[in-house]
Amino acid sequence: MGLLTGLRNSIARMTSSLFAGGEQQRRIGIYGPPNAGKTTLANRIARDWTGDAVGPESHIPHETRRARRKEDIEIERNGKSVSIDIVDTPGVATKVDYTEFLEHDMEEDDAVRRSREATEGVAEAMHWLREDVDGVIYVLDAAEDPFTQVNTMLVGIIESQDLPVLIFANKIDLDEASVQRINNAFPQHETVPLSALEGDNMDEVYDKIAEYFG
């Protein structure tokens, strides 16, 4: 039964590639710690090129607790078109404590539920990273210290998967933002400064997406 299933899957992949006209759809995961602005960036990209949003944004940590995918985003740069799917993943943390949600005037039952869903979201994000993405946009809050266990771990996993990765230093509109601090943390990767909220430097963002994932 397993052999037949594998054969059918192989035939399906071959047929799909024959009718795809040679164009490869790249699935790009948007990763990073909670509240780095991942969904804000996903929404910015999706709205700029499709007119649609990917998901709700919030200042409360772990607003995104399930991966959300936006397909068939055509980005046109320098005379060529790049077709990608983006996957907005839950923020990855080593521990999700329900008490952090109580600080946002959330009822205890809701806080416990949110922390449980956020923990499940972390597991889902890791599954996507290991199995289902062709490249990674790693989003960091430029106003926060990038030298954390989560960032070191995730970037290490991305490198072990041999995936192309761009590091985005988000929230450069904040006075305390430091792009150089992120450059120093991960000098082996290119860092692109931006403000997904304000739309600052999005031309370079799209140029780099086309360059790395096209």
PDB file of C-alpha atoms in Angstrom:
ATOM      1  CA  MET A   1       0.000   0.000   0.000  1.00  0.00           C
ATOM      2  CA  GLY A   2       2.860   2.341   0.896  1.00  0.00           C
ATOM      3  CA  LEU A   3       4.568   1.608  -2.419  1.00  0.00           C
ATOM      4  CA  LEU A   4       1.419   2.424  -4.385  1.00  0.00           C
ATOM      5  CA  THR A   5       0.928   5.643  -2.445  1.00  0.00           C
ATOM      6  CA  GLY A   6       4.526   6.665  -3.081  1.00  0.00           C
ATOM      7  CA  LEU A   7       4.164   5.884  -6.782  1.00  0.00           C
ATOM      8  CA  ARG A   8       0.989   7.958  -7.048  1.00  0.00           C
ATOM      9  CA  ASN A   9       2.672  10.868  -5.263  1.00  0.00           C
ATOM     10  CA  SER A  10       5.669  10.675  -7.603  1.00  0.00           C
ATOM     11  CA  ILE A  11       3.429  10.653 -10.686  1.00  0.00           C
ATOM     12  CA  ALA A  12       1.464  13.607  -9.295  1.00  0.00           C
ATOM     13  CA  ARG A  13       4.644  15.610  -8.754  1.00  0.00           C
ATOM     14  CA  MET A  14       5.901  14.807 -12.254  1.00  0.00           C
ATOM     15  CA  THR A  15       2.570  15.744 -13.833  1.00  0.00           C
ATOM     16  CA  SER A  16       2.435  18.954 -11.841  1.00  0.00           C
ATOM     17  CA  SER A  17       5.909  19.969 -12.986  1.00  0.00           C
ATOM     18  CA  LEU A  18       5.079  19.187 -16.621  1.00  0.00           C
ATOM     19  CA  PHE A  19       2.127  21.560 -16.613  1.00  0.00           C
ATOM     20  CA  ALA A  20       3.794  24.243 -14.510  1.00  0.00           C
ATOM     21  CA  GLY A  21       5.636  25.672 -17.509  1.00  0.00           C
ATOM     22  CA  GLY A  22       8.940  25.424 -15.628  1.00  0.00           C
ATOM     23  CA  GLU A  23       8.006  28.032 -13.023  1.00  0.00           C
ATOM     24  CA  GLN A  24       8.722  26.956  -9.470  1.00  0.00           C
ATOM     25  CA  GLN A  25       6.481  28.203  -6.692  1.00  0.00           C
ATOM     26  CA  ARG A  26       8.652  28.884  -3.650  1.00  0.00           C
ATOM     27  CA  ARG A  27       7.152  28.554  -0.185  1.00  0.00           C
ATOM     28  CA  ILE A  28       8.758  31.151   2.112  1.00  0.00           C
ATOM     29  CA  GLY A  29       8.327  30.910   5.878  1.00  0.00           C
ATOM     30  CA  ILE A  30       8.257  34.098   7.948  1.00  0.00           C
ATOM     31  CA  TYR A  31       9.903  33.257  11.283  1.00  0.00           C
ATOM     32  CA  GLY A  32      11.075  35.005  14.415  1.00  0.00           C
ATOM     33  CA  PRO A  33      10.291  35.597  18.082  1.00  0.00           C
ATOM     34  CA  PRO A  34       6.881  36.841  19.272  1.00  0.00           C
ATOM     35  CA  ASN A  35       6.020  40.493  18.576  1.00  0.00           C
ATOM     36  CA  ALA A  36       8.812  41.020  16.056  1.00  0.00           C
ATOM     37  CA  GLY A  37       6.272  42.150  13.453  1.00  0.00           C
ATOM     38  CA  LYS A  38       5.977  38.966  11.382  1.00  0.00           C
ATOM     39  CA  THR A  39       2.255  39.279  10.660  1.00  0.00           C
ATOM     40  CA  THR A  40       2.622  43.014  10.000  1.00  0.00           C
ATOM     41  CA  LEU A  41       5.252  42.159   7.394  1.00  0.00           C
ATOM     42  CA  ALA A  42       3.155  39.336   5.914  1.00  0.00           C
ATOM     43  CA  ASN A  43       0.198  41.694   5.630  1.00  0.00           C
ATOM     44  CA  ARG A  44       2.357  44.404   4.067  1.00  0.00           C
ATOM     45  CA  ILE A  45       3.668  42.006   1.399  1.00  0.00           C
ATOM     46  CA  ALA A  46       0.255  40.490   0.707  1.00  0.00           C
ATOM     47  CA  ARG A  47      -1.530  43.855   0.498  1.00  0.00           C
ATOM     48  CA  ASP A  48       1.132  45.380  -1.729  1.00  0.00           C
ATOM     49  CA  TRP A  49       0.895  42.576  -4.286  1.00  0.00           C
ATOM     50  CA  THR A  50      -2.569  41.027  -3.893  1.00  0.00           C
ATOM     51  CA  GLY A  51      -4.661  43.586  -1.994  1.00  0.00           C
ATOM     52  CA  ASP A  52      -5.470  41.037   0.742  1.00  0.00           C
ATOM     53  CA  ALA A  53      -4.298  40.595   4.326  1.00  0.00           C
ATOM     54  CA  VAL A  54      -2.903  37.418   5.877  1.00  0.00           C
ATOM     55  CA  GLY A  55      -4.087  37.770   9.477  1.00  0.00           C
ATOM     56  CA  PRO A  56      -4.862  40.053  12.426  1.00  0.00           C
ATOM     57  CA  GLU A  57      -2.138  42.116  14.104  1.00  0.00           C
ATOM     58  CA  SER A  58      -1.870  42.856  17.823  1.00  0.00           C
ATOM     59  CA  HIS A  59       0.546  44.224  20.410  1.00  0.00           C
ATOM     60  CA  ILE A  60      -0.313  41.225  22.614  1.00  0.00           C
ATOM     61  CA  PRO A  61       2.274  38.418  22.253  1.00  0.00           C
ATOM     62  CA  HIS A  62       1.312  35.275  20.336  1.00  0.00           C
ATOM     63  CA  GLU A  63      -1.556  36.797  18.371  1.00  0.00           C
ATOM     64  CA  THR A  64      -0.624  34.346  15.611  1.00  0.00           C
ATOM     65  CA  ARG A  65      -1.024  30.842  17.048  1.00  0.00           C
ATOM     66  CA  ARG A  66      -1.592  28.923  13.810  1.00  0.00           C
ATOM     67  CA  ALA A  67       0.431  29.195  10.612  1.00  0.00           C
ATOM     68  CA  ARG A  68      -1.326  31.199   7.907  1.00  0.00           C
ATOM     69  CA  ARG A  69      -0.482  30.861   4.236  1.00  0.00           C
ATOM     70  CA  LYS A  70      -0.985  33.294   1.386  1.00  0.00           C
ATOM     71  CA  GLU A  71      -0.470  31.739  -2.018  1.00  0.00           C
ATOM     72  CA  ASP A  72       0.442  33.026  -5.460  1.00  0.00           C
ATOM     73  CA  ILE A  73       2.096  36.316  -4.602  1.00  0.00           C
ATOM     74  CA  GLU A  74       3.682  37.714  -7.750  1.00  0.00           C
ATOM     75  CA  ILE A  75       6.473  40.168  -6.992  1.00  0.00           C
ATOM     76  CA  GLU A  76       7.772  42.094  -9.995  1.00  0.00           C
ATOM     77  CA  ARG A  77      11.285  43.478  -9.754  1.00  0.00           C
ATOM     78  CA  ASN A  78      13.762  44.648 -12.378  1.00  0.00           C
ATOM     79  CA  GLY A  79      11.795  43.304 -15.309  1.00  0.00           C
ATOM     80  CA  LYS A  80      11.119  39.841 -13.919  1.00  0.00           C
ATOM     81  CA  SER A  81       8.339  38.257 -11.902  1.00  0.00           C
ATOM     82  CA  VAL A  82       8.881  36.073  -8.823  1.00  0.00           C
ATOM     83  CA  SER A  83       6.053  33.825  -7.625  1.00  0.00           C
ATOM     84  CA  ILE A  84       5.999  32.836  -3.949  1.00  0.00           C
ATOM     85  CA  ASP A  85       3.710  31.590  -1.219  1.00  0.00           C
ATOM     86  CA  ILE A  86       4.305  33.116   2.203  1.00  0.00           C
ATOM     87  CA  VAL A  87       3.676  31.286   5.466  1.00  0.00           C
ATOM     88  CA  ASP A  88       3.194  33.520   8.507  1.00  0.00           C
ATOM     89  CA  THR A  89       4.242  31.301  11.411  1.00  0.00           C
ATOM     90  CA  PRO A  90       3.597  31.632  15.159  1.00  0.00           C
ATOM     91  CA  GLY A  91       6.313  33.331  17.186  1.00  0.00           C
ATOM     92  CA  VAL A  92       8.803  30.853  18.596  1.00  0.00           C
ATOM     93  CA  ALA A  93       9.630  30.964  22.315  1.00  0.00           C
ATOM     94  CA  THR A  94      11.334  28.532  24.675  1.00  0.00           C
ATOM     95  CA  LYS A  95       8.476  28.953  27.156  1.00  0.00           C
ATOM     96  CA  VAL A  96       4.972  30.408  26.953  1.00  0.00           C
ATOM     97  CA  ASP A  97       3.738  31.537  30.373  1.00  0.00           C
ATOM     98  CA  TYR A  98       0.065  32.354  30.723  1.00  0.00           C
ATOM     99  CA  THR A  99       0.874  35.067  33.287  1.00  0.00           C
ATOM    100  CA  GLU A 100       2.333  37.304  30.560  1.00  0.00           C
ATOM    101  CA  PHE A 101      -1.160  37.545  29.070  1.00  0.00           C
ATOM    102  CA  LEU A 102      -2.656  38.603  32.402  1.00  0.00           C
ATOM    103  CA  GLU A 103      -0.612  41.796  32.063  1.00  0.00           C
ATOM    104  CA  HIS A 104      -2.806  42.650  29.065  1.00  0.00           C
ATOM    105  CA  ASP A 105      -6.038  42.556  31.094  1.00  0.00           C
ATOM    106  CA  MET A 106      -6.942  39.067  29.903  1.00  0.00           C
ATOM    107  CA  GLU A 107      -9.087  36.761  32.011  1.00  0.00           C
ATOM    108  CA  GLU A 108      -7.177  33.834  33.499  1.00  0.00           C
ATOM    109  CA  ASP A 109      -9.108  31.185  31.547  1.00  0.00           C
ATOM    110  CA  ASP A 110      -8.435  33.049  28.312  1.00  0.00           C
ATOM    111  CA  ALA A 111      -4.777  33.481  29.239  1.00  0.00           C
ATOM    112  CA  VAL A 112      -4.356  29.756  29.926  1.00  0.00           C
ATOM    113  CA  ARG A 113      -6.072  28.880  26.637  1.00  0.00           C
ATOM    114  CA  ARG A 114      -3.923  31.356  24.715  1.00  0.00           C
ATOM    115  CA  SER A 115      -0.716  29.993  26.240  1.00  0.00           C
ATOM    116  CA  ARG A 116      -1.725  26.432  25.343  1.00  0.00           C
ATOM    117  CA  GLU A 117      -2.543  27.435  21.765  1.00  0.00           C
ATOM    118  CA  ALA A 118       0.709  29.402  21.520  1.00  0.00           C
ATOM    119  CA  THR A 119       2.702  26.357  22.664  1.00  0.00           C
ATOM    120  CA  GLU A 120       1.003  24.246  20.006  1.00  0.00           C
ATOM    121  CA  GLY A 121       1.790  27.000  17.500  1.00  0.00           C
ATOM    122  CA  VAL A 122       5.502  26.783  18.297  1.00  0.00           C
ATOM    123  CA  ALA A 123       5.427  23.063  17.488  1.00  0.00           C
ATOM    124  CA  GLU A 124       3.615  23.774  14.217  1.00  0.00           C
ATOM    125  CA  ALA A 125       6.148  26.445  13.257  1.00  0.00           C
ATOM    126  CA  MET A 126       8.999  23.999  13.818  1.00  0.00           C
ATOM    127  CA  HIS A 127       7.256  21.393  11.672  1.00  0.00           C
ATOM    128  CA  TRP A 128       6.932  23.865   8.785  1.00  0.00           C
ATOM    129  CA  LEU A 129      10.608  24.753   9.136  1.00  0.00           C
ATOM    130  CA  ARG A 130      11.782  21.147   8.964  1.00  0.00           C
ATOM    131  CA  GLU A 131       9.378  19.907   6.309  1.00  0.00           C
ATOM    132  CA  ASP A 132       7.536  22.485   4.263  1.00  0.00           C
ATOM    133  CA  VAL A 133       9.449  25.687   3.422  1.00  0.00           C
ATOM    134  CA  ASP A 134      11.922  26.480   0.647  1.00  0.00           C
ATOM    135  CA  GLY A 135      13.353  29.615   2.238  1.00  0.00           C
ATOM    136  CA  VAL A 136      13.081  31.782   5.343  1.00  0.00           C
ATOM    137  CA  ILE A 137      12.543  35.426   6.141  1.00  0.00           C
ATOM    138  CA  TYR A 138      13.705  35.840   9.729  1.00  0.00           C
ATOM    139  CA  VAL A 139      12.157  38.904  11.362  1.00  0.00           C
ATOM    140  CA  LEU A 140      13.725  40.597  14.361  1.00  0.00           C
ATOM    141  CA  ASP A 141      12.662  43.645  16.341  1.00  0.00           C
ATOM    142  CA  ALA A 142      15.568  46.052  15.840  1.00  0.00           C
ATOM    143  CA  ALA A 143      14.778  47.673  19.188  1.00  0.00           C
ATOM    144  CA  GLU A 144      15.356  44.403  21.080  1.00  0.00           C
ATOM    145  CA  ASP A 145      18.488  42.410  21.911  1.00  0.00           C
ATOM    146  CA  PRO A 146      18.979  39.782  19.157  1.00  0.00           C
ATOM    147  CA  PHE A 147      21.395  37.697  21.237  1.00  0.00           C
ATOM    148  CA  THR A 148      18.811  35.248  22.591  1.00  0.00           C
ATOM    149  CA  GLN A 149      18.595  31.477  22.874  1.00  0.00           C
ATOM    150  CA  VAL A 150      15.584  31.350  20.529  1.00  0.00           C
ATOM    151  CA  ASN A 151      17.260  33.369  17.773  1.00  0.00           C
ATOM    152  CA  THR A 152      20.506  31.405  17.982  1.00  0.00           C
ATOM    153  CA  MET A 153      18.619  28.102  17.934  1.00  0.00           C
ATOM    154  CA  LEU A 154      16.329  28.989  15.034  1.00  0.00           C
ATOM    155  CA  VAL A 155      19.034  30.470  12.832  1.00  0.00           C
ATOM    156  CA  GLY A 156      21.116  27.362  13.533  1.00  0.00           C
ATOM    157  CA  ILE A 157      18.256  25.079  12.450  1.00  0.00           C
ATOM    158  CA  ILE A 158      17.710  27.135   9.300  1.00  0.00           C
ATOM    159  CA  GLU A 159      21.410  26.844   8.465  1.00  0.00           C
ATOM    160  CA  SER A 160      21.379  23.088   9.119  1.00  0.00           C
ATOM    161  CA  GLN A 161      18.503  22.770   6.642  1.00  0.00           C
ATOM    162  CA  ASP A 162      20.592  24.642   4.062  1.00  0.00           C
ATOM    163  CA  LEU A 163      17.722  27.032   3.408  1.00  0.00           C
ATOM    164  CA  PRO A 164      18.221  30.482   1.891  1.00  0.00           C
ATOM    165  CA  VAL A 165      17.558  33.058   4.605  1.00  0.00           C
ATOM    166  CA  LEU A 166      17.159  36.811   4.806  1.00  0.00           C
ATOM    167  CA  ILE A 167      17.232  38.566   8.164  1.00  0.00           C
ATOM    168  CA  PHE A 168      14.924  41.558   8.402  1.00  0.00           C
ATOM    169  CA  ALA A 169      15.638  44.185  11.049  1.00  0.00           C
ATOM    170  CA  ASN A 170      12.096  45.420  11.614  1.00  0.00           C
ATOM    171  CA  LYS A 171      10.761  48.465  13.476  1.00  0.00           C
ATOM    172  CA  ILE A 172      13.487  50.857  12.369  1.00  0.00           C
ATOM    173  CA  ASP A 173      10.937  53.628  12.938  1.00  0.00           C
ATOM    174  CA  LEU A 174      11.573  53.262  16.701  1.00  0.00           C
ATOM    175  CA  ASP A 175      14.177  55.557  18.265  1.00  0.00           C
ATOM    176  CA  GLU A 176      15.903  52.683  20.080  1.00  0.00           C
ATOM    177  CA  ALA A 177      16.276  50.546  16.936  1.00  0.00           C
ATOM    178  CA  SER A 178      19.778  49.339  16.070  1.00  0.00           C
ATOM    179  CA  VAL A 179      20.320  47.525  12.789  1.00  0.00           C
ATOM    180  CA  GLN A 180      24.034  47.237  13.521  1.00  0.00           C
ATOM    181  CA  ARG A 181      23.283  45.177  16.640  1.00  0.00           C
ATOM    182  CA  ILE A 182      21.501  42.602  14.463  1.00  0.00           C
ATOM    183  CA  ASN A 183      24.342  42.701  11.927  1.00  0.00           C
ATOM    184  CA  ASN A 184      26.751  41.929  14.749  1.00  0.00           C
ATOM    185  CA  ALA A 185      24.609  39.046  15.997  1.00  0.00           C
ATOM    186  CA  PHE A 186      24.370  37.308  12.613  1.00  0.00           C
ATOM    187  CA  PRO A 187      27.193  38.585  10.390  1.00  0.00           C
ATOM    188  CA  GLN A 188      27.004  35.478   8.189  1.00  0.00           C
ATOM    189  CA  HIS A 189      23.629  36.599   6.803  1.00  0.00           C
ATOM    190  CA  GLU A 190      22.473  39.718   5.015  1.00  0.00           C
ATOM    191  CA  THR A 191      20.372  42.042   7.162  1.00  0.00           C
ATOM    192  CA  VAL A 192      17.737  44.259   5.579  1.00  0.00           C
ATOM    193  CA  PRO A 193      16.381  47.210   7.619  1.00  0.00           C
ATOM    194  CA  LEU A 194      12.685  48.051   7.360  1.00  0.00           C
ATOM    195  CA  SER A 195       9.549  49.175   9.090  1.00  0.00           C
ATOM    196  CA  ALA A 196       6.719  46.869   8.053  1.00  0.00           C
ATOM    197  CA  LEU A 197       4.273  49.098   9.913  1.00  0.00           C
ATOM    198  CA  GLU A 198       5.289  52.314   8.181  1.00  0.00           C
ATOM    199  CA  GLY A 199       6.325  50.744   4.882  1.00  0.00           C
ATOM    200  CA  ASP A 200       9.894  52.072   5.128  1.00  0.00           C
ATOM    201  CA  ASN A 201      12.501  50.534   2.792  1.00  0.00           C
ATOM    202  CA  MET A 202      10.072  48.079   1.191  1.00  0.00           C
ATOM    203  CA  ASP A 203      11.678  48.552  -2.233  1.00  0.00           C
ATOM    204  CA  GLU A 204      14.880  46.958  -0.925  1.00  0.00           C
ATOM    205  CA  VAL A 205      12.831  44.265   0.819  1.00  0.00           C
ATOM    206  CA  TYR A 206      11.239  43.243  -2.481  1.00  0.00           C
ATOM    207  CA  ASP A 207      14.538  43.449  -4.348  1.00  0.00           C
ATOM    208  CA  LYS A 208      16.103  41.043  -1.838  1.00  0.00           C
ATOM    209  CA  ILE A 209      13.135  38.655  -1.858  1.00  0.00           C
ATOM    210  CA  ALA A 210      13.387  38.461  -5.649  1.00  0.00           C
ATOM    211  CA  GLU A 211      17.157  37.986  -5.471  1.00  0.00           C
ATOM    212  CA  TYR A 212      17.149  35.286  -2.784  1.00  0.00           C
ATOM    213  CA  PHE A 213      13.975  33.368  -3.594  1.00  0.00           C
ATOM    214  CA  GLY A 214      13.414  33.920  -7.294  1.00  0.00           C
TER     215      GLY A 214
END
